[in-house]
CSV table of C-alpha atoms in Angstrom, one decimal:
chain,number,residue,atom,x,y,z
A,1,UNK,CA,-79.8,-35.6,-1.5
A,2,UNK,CA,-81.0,-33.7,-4.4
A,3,UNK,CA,-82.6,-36.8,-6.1
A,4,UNK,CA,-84.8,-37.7,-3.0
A,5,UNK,CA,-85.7,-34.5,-2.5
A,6,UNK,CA,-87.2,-34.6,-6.3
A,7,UNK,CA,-88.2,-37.8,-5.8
A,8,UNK,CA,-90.5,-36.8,-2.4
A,9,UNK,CA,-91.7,-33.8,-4.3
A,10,UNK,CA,-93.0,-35.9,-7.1
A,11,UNK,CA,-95.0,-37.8,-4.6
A,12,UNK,CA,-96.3,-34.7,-3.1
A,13,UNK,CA,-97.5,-33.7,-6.6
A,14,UNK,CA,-99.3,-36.5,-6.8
A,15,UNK,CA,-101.2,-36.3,-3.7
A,16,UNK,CA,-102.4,-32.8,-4.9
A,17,UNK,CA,-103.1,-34.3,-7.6
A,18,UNK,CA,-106.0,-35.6,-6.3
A,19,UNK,CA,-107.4,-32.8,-4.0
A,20,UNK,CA,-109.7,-30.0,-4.6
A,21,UNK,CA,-111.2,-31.6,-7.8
A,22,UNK,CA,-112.3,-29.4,-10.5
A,23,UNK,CA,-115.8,-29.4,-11.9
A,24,UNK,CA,-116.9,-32.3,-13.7
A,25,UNK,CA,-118.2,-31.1,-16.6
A,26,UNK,CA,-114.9,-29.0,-17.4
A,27,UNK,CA,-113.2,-32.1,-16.4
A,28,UNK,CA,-114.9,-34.3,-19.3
A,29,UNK,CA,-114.1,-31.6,-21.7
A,30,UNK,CA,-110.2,-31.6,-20.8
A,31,UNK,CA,-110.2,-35.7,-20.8
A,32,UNK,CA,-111.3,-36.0,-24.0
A,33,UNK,CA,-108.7,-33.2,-25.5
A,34,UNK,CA,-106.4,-35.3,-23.5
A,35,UNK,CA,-107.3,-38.8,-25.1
A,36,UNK,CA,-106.9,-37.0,-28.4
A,37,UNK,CA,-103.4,-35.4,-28.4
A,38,UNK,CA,-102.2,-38.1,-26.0
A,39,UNK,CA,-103.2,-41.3,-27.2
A,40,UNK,CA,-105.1,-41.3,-30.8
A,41,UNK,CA,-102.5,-38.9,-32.3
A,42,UNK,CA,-100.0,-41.7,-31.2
A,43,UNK,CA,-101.5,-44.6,-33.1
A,44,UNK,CA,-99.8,-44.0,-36.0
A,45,UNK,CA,-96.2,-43.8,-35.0
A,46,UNK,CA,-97.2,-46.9,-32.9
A,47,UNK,CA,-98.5,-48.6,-35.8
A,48,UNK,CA,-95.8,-47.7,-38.4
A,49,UNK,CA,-92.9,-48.9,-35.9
A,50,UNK,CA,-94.8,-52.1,-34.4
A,51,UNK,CA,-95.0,-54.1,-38.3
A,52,UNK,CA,-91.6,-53.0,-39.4
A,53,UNK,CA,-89.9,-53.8,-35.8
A,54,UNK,CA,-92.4,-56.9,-35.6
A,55,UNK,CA,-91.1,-58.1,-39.4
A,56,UNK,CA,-87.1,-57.3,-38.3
A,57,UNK,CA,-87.6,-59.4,-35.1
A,58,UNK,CA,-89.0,-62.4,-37.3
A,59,UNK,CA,-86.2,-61.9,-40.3
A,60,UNK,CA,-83.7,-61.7,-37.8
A,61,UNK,CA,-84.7,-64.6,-35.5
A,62,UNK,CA,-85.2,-66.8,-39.2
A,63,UNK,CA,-81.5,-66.0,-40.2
A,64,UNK,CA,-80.1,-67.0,-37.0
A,65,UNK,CA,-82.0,-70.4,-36.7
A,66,UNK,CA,-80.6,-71.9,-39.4
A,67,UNK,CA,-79.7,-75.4,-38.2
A,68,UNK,CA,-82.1,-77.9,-40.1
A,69,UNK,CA,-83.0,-80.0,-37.4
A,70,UNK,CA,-84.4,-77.1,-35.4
A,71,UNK,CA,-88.7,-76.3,-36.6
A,72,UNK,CA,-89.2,-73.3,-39.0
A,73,UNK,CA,-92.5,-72.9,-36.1
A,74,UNK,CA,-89.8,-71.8,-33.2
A,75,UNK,CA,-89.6,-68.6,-35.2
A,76,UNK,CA,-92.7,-67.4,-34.7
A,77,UNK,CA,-92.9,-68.5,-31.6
A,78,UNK,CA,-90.1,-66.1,-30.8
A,79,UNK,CA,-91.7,-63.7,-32.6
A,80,UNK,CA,-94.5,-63.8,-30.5
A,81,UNK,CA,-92.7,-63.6,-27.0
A,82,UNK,CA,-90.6,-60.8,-28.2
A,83,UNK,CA,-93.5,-58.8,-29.2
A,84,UNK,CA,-95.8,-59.4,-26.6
A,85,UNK,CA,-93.5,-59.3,-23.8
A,86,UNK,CA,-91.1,-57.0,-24.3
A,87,UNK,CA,-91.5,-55.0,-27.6
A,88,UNK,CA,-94.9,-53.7,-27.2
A,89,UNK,CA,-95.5,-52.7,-23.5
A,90,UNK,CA,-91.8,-51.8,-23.1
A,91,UNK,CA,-90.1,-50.4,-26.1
A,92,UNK,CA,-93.4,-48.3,-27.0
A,93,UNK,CA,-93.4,-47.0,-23.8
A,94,UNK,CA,-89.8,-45.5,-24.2
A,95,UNK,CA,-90.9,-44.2,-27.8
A,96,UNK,CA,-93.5,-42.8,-26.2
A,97,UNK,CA,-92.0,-41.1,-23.5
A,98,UNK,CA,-90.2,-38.8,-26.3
A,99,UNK,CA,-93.4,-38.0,-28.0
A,100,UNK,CA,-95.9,-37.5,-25.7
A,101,UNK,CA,-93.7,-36.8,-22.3
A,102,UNK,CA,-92.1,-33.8,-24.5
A,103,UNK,CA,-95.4,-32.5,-25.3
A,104,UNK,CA,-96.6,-32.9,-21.7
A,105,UNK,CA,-93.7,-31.3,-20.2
A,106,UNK,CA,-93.4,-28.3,-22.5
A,107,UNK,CA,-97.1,-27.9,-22.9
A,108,UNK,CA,-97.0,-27.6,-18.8
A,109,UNK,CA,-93.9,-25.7,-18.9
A,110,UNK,CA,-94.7,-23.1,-21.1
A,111,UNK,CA,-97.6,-22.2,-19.0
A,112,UNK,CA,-95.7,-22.0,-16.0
A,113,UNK,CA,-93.2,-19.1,-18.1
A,114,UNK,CA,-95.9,-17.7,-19.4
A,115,UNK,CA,-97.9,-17.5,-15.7
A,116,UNK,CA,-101.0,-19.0,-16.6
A,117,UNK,CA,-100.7,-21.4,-14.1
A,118,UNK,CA,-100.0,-18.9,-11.8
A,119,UNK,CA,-103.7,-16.9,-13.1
A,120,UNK,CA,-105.1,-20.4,-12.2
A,121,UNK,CA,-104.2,-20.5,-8.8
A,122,UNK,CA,-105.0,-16.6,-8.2
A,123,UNK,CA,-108.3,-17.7,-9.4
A,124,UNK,CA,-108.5,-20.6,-6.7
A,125,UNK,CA,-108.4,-23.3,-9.5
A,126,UNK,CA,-106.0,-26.4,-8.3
A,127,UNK,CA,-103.5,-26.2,-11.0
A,128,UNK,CA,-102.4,-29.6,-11.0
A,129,UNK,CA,-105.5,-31.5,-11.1
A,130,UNK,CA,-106.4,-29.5,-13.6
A,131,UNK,CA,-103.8,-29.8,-16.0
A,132,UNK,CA,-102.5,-32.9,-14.8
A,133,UNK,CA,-105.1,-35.2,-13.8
A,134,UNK,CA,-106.7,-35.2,-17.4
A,135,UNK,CA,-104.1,-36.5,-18.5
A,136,UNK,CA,-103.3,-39.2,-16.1
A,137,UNK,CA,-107.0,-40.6,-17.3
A,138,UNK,CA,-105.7,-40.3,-20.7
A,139,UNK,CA,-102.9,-42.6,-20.7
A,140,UNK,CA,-105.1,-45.3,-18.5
A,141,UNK,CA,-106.8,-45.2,-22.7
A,142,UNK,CA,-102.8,-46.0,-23.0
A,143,UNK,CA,-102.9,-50.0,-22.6
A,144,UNK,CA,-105.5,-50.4,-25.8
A,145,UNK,CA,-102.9,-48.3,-28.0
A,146,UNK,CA,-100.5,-51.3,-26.7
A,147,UNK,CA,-102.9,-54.2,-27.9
A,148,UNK,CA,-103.3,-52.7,-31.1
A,149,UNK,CA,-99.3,-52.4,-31.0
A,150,UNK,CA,-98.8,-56.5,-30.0
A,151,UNK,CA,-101.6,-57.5,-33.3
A,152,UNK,CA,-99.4,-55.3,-35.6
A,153,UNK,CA,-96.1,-56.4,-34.6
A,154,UNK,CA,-96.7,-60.5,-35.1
A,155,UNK,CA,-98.4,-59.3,-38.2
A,156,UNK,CA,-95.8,-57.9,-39.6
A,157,UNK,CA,-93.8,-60.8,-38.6
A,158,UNK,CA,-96.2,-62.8,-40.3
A,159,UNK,CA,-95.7,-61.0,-43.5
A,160,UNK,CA,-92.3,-61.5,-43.0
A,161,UNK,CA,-91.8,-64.6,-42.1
A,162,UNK,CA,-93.9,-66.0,-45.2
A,163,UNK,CA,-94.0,-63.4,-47.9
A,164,UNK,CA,-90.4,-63.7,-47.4
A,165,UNK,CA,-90.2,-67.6,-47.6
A,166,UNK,CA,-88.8,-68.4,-43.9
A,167,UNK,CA,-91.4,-70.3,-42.9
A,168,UNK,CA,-94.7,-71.3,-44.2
A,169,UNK,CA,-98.1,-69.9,-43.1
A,170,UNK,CA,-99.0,-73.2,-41.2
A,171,UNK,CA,-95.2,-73.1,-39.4
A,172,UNK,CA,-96.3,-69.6,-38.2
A,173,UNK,CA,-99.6,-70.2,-36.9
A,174,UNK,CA,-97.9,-73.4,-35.3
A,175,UNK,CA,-95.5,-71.3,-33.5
A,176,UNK,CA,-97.9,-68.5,-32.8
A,177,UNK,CA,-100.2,-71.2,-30.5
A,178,UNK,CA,-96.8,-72.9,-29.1
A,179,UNK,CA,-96.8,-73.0,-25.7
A,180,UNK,CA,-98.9,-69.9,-25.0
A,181,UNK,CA,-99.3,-68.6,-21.4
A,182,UNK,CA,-102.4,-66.3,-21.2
A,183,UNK,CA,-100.7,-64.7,-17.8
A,184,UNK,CA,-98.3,-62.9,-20.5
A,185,UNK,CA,-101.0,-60.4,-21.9
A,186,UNK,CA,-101.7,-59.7,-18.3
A,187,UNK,CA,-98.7,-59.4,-17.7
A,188,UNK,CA,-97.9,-57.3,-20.2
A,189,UNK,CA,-100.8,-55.2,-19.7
A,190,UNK,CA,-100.1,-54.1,-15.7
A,191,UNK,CA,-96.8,-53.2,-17.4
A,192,UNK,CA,-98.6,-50.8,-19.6
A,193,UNK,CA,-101.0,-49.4,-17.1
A,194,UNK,CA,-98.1,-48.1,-15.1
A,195,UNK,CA,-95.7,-47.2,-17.6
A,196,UNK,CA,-98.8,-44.8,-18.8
A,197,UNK,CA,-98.8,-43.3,-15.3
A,198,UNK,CA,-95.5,-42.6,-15.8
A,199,UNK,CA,-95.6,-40.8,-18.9
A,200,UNK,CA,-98.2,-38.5,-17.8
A,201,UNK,CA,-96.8,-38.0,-14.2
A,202,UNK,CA,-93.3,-37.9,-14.5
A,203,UNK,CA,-93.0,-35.0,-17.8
A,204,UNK,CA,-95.8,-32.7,-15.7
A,205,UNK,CA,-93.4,-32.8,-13.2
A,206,UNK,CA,-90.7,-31.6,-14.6
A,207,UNK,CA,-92.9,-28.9,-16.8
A,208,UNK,CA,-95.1,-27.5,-13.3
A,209,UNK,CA,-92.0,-26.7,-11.3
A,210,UNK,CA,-89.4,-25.8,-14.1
A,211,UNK,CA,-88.1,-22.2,-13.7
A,212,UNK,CA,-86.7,-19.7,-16.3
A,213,UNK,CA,-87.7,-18.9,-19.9
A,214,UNK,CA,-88.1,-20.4,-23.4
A,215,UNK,CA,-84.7,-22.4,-22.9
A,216,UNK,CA,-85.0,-23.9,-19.7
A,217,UNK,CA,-89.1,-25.3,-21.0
A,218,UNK,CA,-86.4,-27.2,-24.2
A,219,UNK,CA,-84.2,-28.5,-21.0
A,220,UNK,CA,-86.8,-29.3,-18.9
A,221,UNK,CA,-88.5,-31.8,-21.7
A,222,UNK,CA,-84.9,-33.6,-22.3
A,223,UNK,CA,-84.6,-34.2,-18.7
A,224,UNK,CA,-88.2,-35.3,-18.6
A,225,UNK,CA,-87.6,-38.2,-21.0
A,226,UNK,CA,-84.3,-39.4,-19.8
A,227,UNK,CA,-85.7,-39.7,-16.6
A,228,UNK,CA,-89.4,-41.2,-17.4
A,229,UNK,CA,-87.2,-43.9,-19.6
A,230,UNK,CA,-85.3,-44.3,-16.7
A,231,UNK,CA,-88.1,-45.1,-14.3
A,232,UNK,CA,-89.7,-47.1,-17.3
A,233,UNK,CA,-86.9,-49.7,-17.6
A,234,UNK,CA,-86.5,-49.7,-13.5
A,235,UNK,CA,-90.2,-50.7,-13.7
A,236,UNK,CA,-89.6,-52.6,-15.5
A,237,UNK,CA,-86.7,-54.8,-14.3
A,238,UNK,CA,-89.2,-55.3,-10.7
A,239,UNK,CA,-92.6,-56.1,-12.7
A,240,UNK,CA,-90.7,-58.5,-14.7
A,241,UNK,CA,-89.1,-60.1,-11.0
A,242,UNK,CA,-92.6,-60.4,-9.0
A,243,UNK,CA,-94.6,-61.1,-11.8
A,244,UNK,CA,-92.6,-63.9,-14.1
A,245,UNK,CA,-89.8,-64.6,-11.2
């Protein structure tokens, strides 16, 4: 009973959310401080892991195709599908829940222990659109930091693949164009646009209604990110049955 009782007060936040809006030109202000911390900052983690898990994913897949009657161009063609479909949208998103849903929920939570949220309601401000809706139109930047995150990973397979001698560079454009749906990177994408309102809902949650000190704002940002990756690979699992099912 306790879970849907969290679970109905998350919904609740985000209907407040929404109401009593604060001024625009604060708003901008806050938006852009978001898009900074939230999602620039984040590029180059995203960057760094993308080539290096886009390279393993083509090594990997080369090794294990090692019959000679099956094409060299089937391994970047795996490489591609891996990267765009699940790698990218997915596993980022679970990276990023630890990075920017820790900052989120302690940022929040220390605020809450140290009663400035509590100042910002005595002053009539709504609290959560404040703190939180900034950054819910932060992540929506999120899906961008994803493309950049697909072009890195096959090119890092590309480097790979033929800096490494698997395959040749014309075997790897081959399998790059093989069979390509155009309904993946859309795919893909509505993937990203809700994972990102997941990692900036879920972690304020857990940092606006945490209670106790220094420790409990620690505890509340583990919690946060066990249960934002949780939702992400539930989301997952569904997107993945209505949209490719």
């Amino acid at each position: 009973m306790n879970y849907l009782a969290q679970i109905g007060s998350y919904f609740l936040m985000l209907r407040e959310v929404f109401k009593k809006p604060t001024k625009w030109r604060i708003m901008k202000t806050l938006i852009l401080k978001e898009i900074d911390e939230l999602v620039y900052s984040s590029l180059g983690i995203i960057i760094f892991i993308s080539f290096f898990i886009g390279a393993v994913v083509t090594i990997q897949t080369a090794l294990n195709l090692n019959n000679p009657l099956i094409p060299k161009n089937l391994i970047a063609f795996a490489t591609r599908q891996s990267v765009i479909l699940e790698f990218a949208p997915t596993f980022v998103s679970i990276i990023m829940a630890g990075k920017v849903g820790s900052y989120i929920t302690s940022s929040i939570g220390t605020m809450r222990v140290t009663e400035q949220i509590d100042a910002l309601e005595v002053m009539g401000v709504n609290a959560l659109n404040y703190l939180v809706f900034p950054k819910i139109i932060a992540m929506l930047f999120y899906p961008f930091a994803i493309a950049i995150a697909m072009y890195v990973g096959i090119f890092g397979g590309w480097l790979a693949g033929v800096f490494g001698g698997f395959l040749t560079n014309a075997d790897f454009v081959t399998g790059l164009t093989l069979d390509f749906i155009p309904f993946h990177i859309a795919y893909a994408f509505i993937k990203t646009l809700l994972f990102a309102i997941v990692i900036a809902t879920v972690p304020a949650f857990h940092g606006f209604y945490m209670k106790g000190g220094a420790l409990e704002v620690g505890k509340a940002s583990t919690t946060a990110f066990v249960w934002t990756s949780v939702v992400i690979i539930i989301l997952n699992y569904i997107l993945t049955q209505l949209l490719l099912g």
